[in-house]
Amino acid sequence: MQTTKAKRVEIIIEAPMERRLTQALTAAGVTGFTILPVLGGNGRSGAWSREGQVSLAGGMVAFICILKEERLDNLLQKAMPLVQQHIGVVSITDCEVLRAERF
């Protein structure tokens, strides 16, 4: 099967920022992404878990999107102002996709 090179972007950010990051990605022209709850982790501030929290507002969410490389800079210009002001991390990896017309 024919594959096409693309970029996979993962953004982990505080759950209360979900709506604002969704708006930023849409403004950047990202037409598809997935949002997942983050159950816990360990980082600069130490270990944390979603378990035992009274509300999910203190939790984190992970955005995952795959796009053509030429669309990456626009995504980062829209998303980074939010990520820089909050707890979060952005990773970008090379990937290959089938059905490239969807990205």
Short mmCIF file of N, CA and C in Angstrom, two decimals:
data_model
loop_
_atom_site.label_atom_id
_atom_site.label_comp_id
_atom_site.label_asym_id
_atom_site.label_seq_id
_atom_site.Cartn_x
_atom_site.Cartn_y
_atom_site.Cartn_z
N MET A 1 0.83 -1.19 0.00
CA MET A 1 0.00 0.00 0.00
C MET A 1 0.88 1.25 0.00
N GLN A 2 0.36 2.29 -0.59
CA GLN A 2 1.08 3.56 -0.68
C GLN A 2 0.90 4.34 0.63
N THR A 3 2.00 4.78 1.20
CA THR A 3 1.93 5.63 2.40
C THR A 3 2.45 7.02 2.05
N THR A 4 2.03 8.00 2.86
CA THR A 4 2.43 9.39 2.67
C THR A 4 2.99 9.91 3.98
N LYS A 5 4.07 10.67 3.91
CA LYS A 5 4.68 11.24 5.11
C LYS A 5 3.76 12.33 5.69
N ALA A 6 3.71 12.38 7.02
CA ALA A 6 2.89 13.37 7.73
C ALA A 6 3.54 13.66 9.08
N LYS A 7 2.95 14.56 9.82
CA LYS A 7 3.40 14.90 11.17
C LYS A 7 2.30 14.52 12.16
N ARG A 8 2.70 13.92 13.24
CA ARG A 8 1.79 13.61 14.35
C ARG A 8 2.12 14.58 15.47
N VAL A 9 1.12 15.33 15.89
CA VAL A 9 1.31 16.32 16.95
C VAL A 9 0.49 15.86 18.15
N GLU A 10 1.14 15.80 19.30
CA GLU A 10 0.45 15.48 20.56
C GLU A 10 0.63 16.67 21.49
N ILE A 11 -0.47 17.15 22.01
CA ILE A 11 -0.45 18.27 22.96
C ILE A 11 -1.16 17.80 24.22
N ILE A 12 -0.44 17.81 25.32
CA ILE A 12 -1.04 17.49 26.62
C ILE A 12 -1.15 18.81 27.37
N ILE A 13 -2.36 19.10 27.83
CA ILE A 13 -2.62 20.39 28.46
C ILE A 13 -3.68 20.21 29.55
N GLU A 14 -3.77 21.18 30.43
CA GLU A 14 -4.75 21.14 31.51
C GLU A 14 -6.16 21.06 30.94
N ALA A 15 -6.99 20.22 31.52
CA ALA A 15 -8.34 19.98 31.02
C ALA A 15 -9.17 21.26 30.87
N PRO A 16 -9.08 22.25 31.75
CA PRO A 16 -9.88 23.46 31.55
C PRO A 16 -9.54 24.21 30.25
N MET A 17 -8.42 23.91 29.63
CA MET A 17 -8.03 24.57 28.38
C MET A 17 -8.53 23.84 27.14
N GLU A 18 -9.27 22.77 27.32
CA GLU A 18 -9.72 21.96 26.19
C GLU A 18 -10.49 22.78 25.16
N ARG A 19 -11.45 23.55 25.58
CA ARG A 19 -12.26 24.33 24.64
C ARG A 19 -11.41 25.36 23.90
N ARG A 20 -10.52 26.04 24.62
CA ARG A 20 -9.69 27.07 23.97
C ARG A 20 -8.71 26.45 22.98
N LEU A 21 -8.14 25.30 23.32
CA LEU A 21 -7.21 24.65 22.39
C LEU A 21 -7.97 24.10 21.17
N THR A 22 -9.17 23.60 21.39
CA THR A 22 -10.01 23.16 20.27
C THR A 22 -10.25 24.33 19.32
N GLN A 23 -10.56 25.50 19.85
CA GLN A 23 -10.78 26.68 19.02
C GLN A 23 -9.51 27.08 18.27
N ALA A 24 -8.36 26.99 18.94
CA ALA A 24 -7.09 27.35 18.31
C ALA A 24 -6.76 26.39 17.17
N LEU A 25 -6.97 25.11 17.37
CA LEU A 25 -6.69 24.14 16.32
C LEU A 25 -7.62 24.34 15.12
N THR A 26 -8.87 24.61 15.40
CA THR A 26 -9.83 24.87 14.33
C THR A 26 -9.43 26.13 13.56
N ALA A 27 -9.02 27.17 14.28
CA ALA A 27 -8.57 28.41 13.64
C ALA A 27 -7.32 28.18 12.79
N ALA A 28 -6.52 27.19 13.16
CA ALA A 28 -5.32 26.86 12.40
C ALA A 28 -5.62 26.00 11.18
N GLY A 29 -6.88 25.63 11.01
CA GLY A 29 -7.24 24.82 9.85
C GLY A 29 -7.11 23.33 10.06
N VAL A 30 -6.93 22.90 11.31
CA VAL A 30 -6.85 21.47 11.59
C VAL A 30 -8.26 20.91 11.51
N THR A 31 -8.46 19.96 10.62
CA THR A 31 -9.79 19.44 10.38
C THR A 31 -10.12 18.18 11.16
N GLY A 32 -9.13 17.60 11.79
CA GLY A 32 -9.39 16.40 12.58
C GLY A 32 -8.40 16.25 13.70
N PHE A 33 -8.90 15.88 14.85
CA PHE A 33 -8.05 15.59 16.01
C PHE A 33 -8.83 14.73 16.98
N THR A 34 -8.12 14.12 17.89
CA THR A 34 -8.71 13.28 18.93
C THR A 34 -8.31 13.86 20.27
N ILE A 35 -9.25 13.86 21.21
CA ILE A 35 -8.98 14.33 22.57
C ILE A 35 -9.19 13.15 23.51
N LEU A 36 -8.18 12.88 24.31
CA LEU A 36 -8.23 11.76 25.26
C LEU A 36 -8.01 12.27 26.68
N PRO A 37 -8.67 11.67 27.67
CA PRO A 37 -8.36 12.02 29.05
C PRO A 37 -7.00 11.43 29.42
N VAL A 38 -6.25 12.16 30.21
CA VAL A 38 -4.96 11.66 30.71
C VAL A 38 -5.21 11.18 32.13
N LEU A 39 -4.88 9.95 32.42
CA LEU A 39 -5.20 9.36 33.71
C LEU A 39 -4.21 9.72 34.81
N GLY A 40 -3.01 10.06 34.43
CA GLY A 40 -2.00 10.41 35.42
C GLY A 40 -0.66 10.51 34.75
N GLY A 41 0.34 10.80 35.55
CA GLY A 41 1.67 10.89 34.99
C GLY A 41 2.68 11.35 36.03
N ASN A 42 3.85 11.65 35.54
CA ASN A 42 4.93 12.11 36.40
C ASN A 42 5.71 13.14 35.60
N GLY A 43 5.94 14.28 36.17
CA GLY A 43 6.64 15.33 35.46
C GLY A 43 7.43 16.21 36.40
N ARG A 44 7.68 17.42 35.98
CA ARG A 44 8.47 18.36 36.75
C ARG A 44 7.91 18.59 38.16
N SER A 45 6.59 18.56 38.27
CA SER A 45 5.94 18.78 39.57
C SER A 45 5.74 17.50 40.35
N GLY A 46 6.22 16.39 39.85
CA GLY A 46 6.07 15.12 40.55
C GLY A 46 4.91 14.30 40.00
N ALA A 47 4.65 13.20 40.67
CA ALA A 47 3.61 12.27 40.23
C ALA A 47 2.23 12.85 40.53
N TRP A 48 1.28 12.54 39.65
CA TRP A 48 -0.10 12.94 39.88
C TRP A 48 -1.03 11.91 39.25
N SER A 49 -2.26 11.89 39.72
CA SER A 49 -3.24 10.96 39.20
C SER A 49 -4.61 11.61 39.19
N ARG A 50 -5.41 11.26 38.22
CA ARG A 50 -6.77 11.78 38.14
C ARG A 50 -7.63 11.16 39.25
N GLU A 51 -7.25 9.99 39.72
CA GLU A 51 -8.00 9.33 40.79
C GLU A 51 -7.98 10.18 42.05
N GLY A 52 -9.08 10.20 42.72
CA GLY A 52 -9.15 10.90 43.99
C GLY A 52 -9.40 12.40 43.87
N GLN A 53 -9.45 12.94 42.66
CA GLN A 53 -9.74 14.35 42.50
C GLN A 53 -11.24 14.57 42.60
N VAL A 54 -11.63 15.64 43.23
CA VAL A 54 -13.04 15.96 43.38
C VAL A 54 -13.65 16.29 42.03
N SER A 55 -12.90 16.98 41.18
CA SER A 55 -13.40 17.32 39.85
C SER A 55 -12.32 17.02 38.83
N LEU A 56 -12.73 16.89 37.59
CA LEU A 56 -11.77 16.63 36.51
C LEU A 56 -11.08 17.90 36.05
N ALA A 57 -11.48 19.05 36.61
CA ALA A 57 -10.90 20.33 36.20
C ALA A 57 -9.40 20.38 36.45
N GLY A 58 -8.91 19.63 37.42
CA GLY A 58 -7.48 19.63 37.72
C GLY A 58 -6.71 18.64 36.88
N GLY A 59 -7.39 17.91 36.01
CA GLY A 59 -6.75 16.89 35.21
C GLY A 59 -6.13 17.44 33.94
N MET A 60 -5.73 16.53 33.09
CA MET A 60 -5.09 16.86 31.83
C MET A 60 -5.82 16.13 30.71
N VAL A 61 -5.69 16.68 29.49
CA VAL A 61 -6.21 16.03 28.30
C VAL A 61 -5.09 15.98 27.26
N ALA A 62 -5.19 15.01 26.37
CA ALA A 62 -4.22 14.87 25.30
C ALA A 62 -4.93 15.06 23.96
N PHE A 63 -4.41 15.97 23.16
CA PHE A 63 -4.89 16.20 21.80
C PHE A 63 -3.92 15.48 20.87
N ILE A 64 -4.45 14.75 19.93
CA ILE A 64 -3.62 14.07 18.94
C ILE A 64 -4.15 14.44 17.56
N CYS A 65 -3.27 14.91 16.70
CA CYS A 65 -3.69 15.19 15.33
C CYS A 65 -2.56 14.81 14.38
N ILE A 66 -2.96 14.47 13.18
CA ILE A 66 -2.02 14.12 12.12
C ILE A 66 -2.30 15.06 10.96
N LEU A 67 -1.24 15.66 10.42
CA LEU A 67 -1.44 16.64 9.36
C LEU A 67 -0.25 16.66 8.42
N LYS A 68 -0.46 17.29 7.28
CA LYS A 68 0.63 17.48 6.33
C LYS A 68 1.64 18.45 6.92
N GLU A 69 2.91 18.24 6.61
CA GLU A 69 3.99 19.05 7.18
C GLU A 69 3.79 20.54 6.93
N GLU A 70 3.28 20.92 5.78
CA GLU A 70 3.12 22.35 5.47
C GLU A 70 2.08 23.04 6.35
N ARG A 71 1.28 22.28 7.08
CA ARG A 71 0.28 22.87 7.98
C ARG A 71 0.77 22.97 9.42
N LEU A 72 1.95 22.42 9.70
CA LEU A 72 2.46 22.36 11.06
C LEU A 72 2.73 23.74 11.66
N ASP A 73 3.40 24.62 10.94
CA ASP A 73 3.74 25.94 11.49
C ASP A 73 2.50 26.72 11.91
N ASN A 74 1.45 26.68 11.12
CA ASN A 74 0.22 27.39 11.46
C ASN A 74 -0.39 26.83 12.74
N LEU A 75 -0.39 25.51 12.87
CA LEU A 75 -0.89 24.89 14.09
C LEU A 75 -0.11 25.38 15.30
N LEU A 76 1.21 25.35 15.20
CA LEU A 76 2.04 25.77 16.34
C LEU A 76 1.86 27.25 16.67
N GLN A 77 1.69 28.09 15.67
CA GLN A 77 1.47 29.52 15.93
C GLN A 77 0.19 29.74 16.70
N LYS A 78 -0.84 28.95 16.44
CA LYS A 78 -2.13 29.11 17.13
C LYS A 78 -2.13 28.44 18.50
N ALA A 79 -1.46 27.30 18.63
CA ALA A 79 -1.53 26.52 19.86
C ALA A 79 -0.53 26.95 20.93
N MET A 80 0.67 27.34 20.52
CA MET A 80 1.72 27.59 21.50
C MET A 80 1.43 28.72 22.49
N PRO A 81 0.75 29.80 22.11
CA PRO A 81 0.44 30.81 23.13
C PRO A 81 -0.37 30.24 24.30
N LEU A 82 -1.24 29.27 24.03
CA LEU A 82 -2.00 28.64 25.12
C LEU A 82 -1.13 27.71 25.95
N VAL A 83 -0.34 26.89 25.26
CA VAL A 83 0.48 25.91 25.95
C VAL A 83 1.53 26.60 26.82
N GLN A 84 2.12 27.68 26.34
CA GLN A 84 3.17 28.37 27.08
C GLN A 84 2.66 28.98 28.38
N GLN A 85 1.36 29.28 28.46
CA GLN A 85 0.79 29.90 29.65
C GLN A 85 0.28 28.89 30.67
N HIS A 86 0.31 27.61 30.33
CA HIS A 86 -0.28 26.59 31.18
C HIS A 86 0.63 25.38 31.27
N ILE A 87 0.30 24.48 32.16
CA ILE A 87 1.02 23.21 32.24
C ILE A 87 0.72 22.45 30.96
N GLY A 88 1.74 22.00 30.28
CA GLY A 88 1.50 21.25 29.06
C GLY A 88 2.79 20.93 28.34
N VAL A 89 2.65 20.06 27.36
CA VAL A 89 3.80 19.65 26.57
C VAL A 89 3.33 19.38 25.14
N VAL A 90 4.20 19.67 24.18
CA VAL A 90 3.91 19.42 22.77
C VAL A 90 4.99 18.51 22.22
N SER A 91 4.58 17.46 21.53
CA SER A 91 5.57 16.62 20.84
C SER A 91 5.15 16.48 19.38
N ILE A 92 6.14 16.41 18.53
CA ILE A 92 5.92 16.30 17.09
C ILE A 92 6.77 15.14 16.59
N THR A 93 6.14 14.22 15.90
CA THR A 93 6.87 13.09 15.36
C THR A 93 6.52 12.90 13.88
N ASP A 94 7.46 12.33 13.16
CA ASP A 94 7.20 11.96 11.78
C ASP A 94 6.38 10.67 11.77
N CYS A 95 5.43 10.59 10.85
CA CYS A 95 4.66 9.37 10.70
C CYS A 95 4.33 9.19 9.23
N GLU A 96 3.75 8.05 8.92
CA GLU A 96 3.28 7.78 7.57
C GLU A 96 1.82 7.36 7.68
N VAL A 97 1.02 7.82 6.73
CA VAL A 97 -0.41 7.55 6.78
C VAL A 97 -0.87 6.91 5.47
N LEU A 98 -1.93 6.18 5.57
CA LEU A 98 -2.67 5.70 4.42
C LEU A 98 -3.81 6.70 4.21
N ARG A 99 -4.37 6.75 3.03
CA ARG A 99 -5.48 7.65 2.71
C ARG A 99 -5.10 9.11 3.00
N ALA A 100 -4.02 9.56 2.40
CA ALA A 100 -3.46 10.90 2.65
C ALA A 100 -4.44 12.01 2.38
N GLU A 101 -5.43 11.81 1.54
CA GLU A 101 -6.39 12.85 1.24
C GLU A 101 -7.20 13.28 2.47
N ARG A 102 -7.18 12.50 3.51
CA ARG A 102 -7.91 12.84 4.74
C ARG A 102 -7.14 13.79 5.65
N PHE A 103 -5.90 14.07 5.31
CA PHE A 103 -5.08 14.92 6.17
C PHE A 103 -4.70 16.18 5.45
#
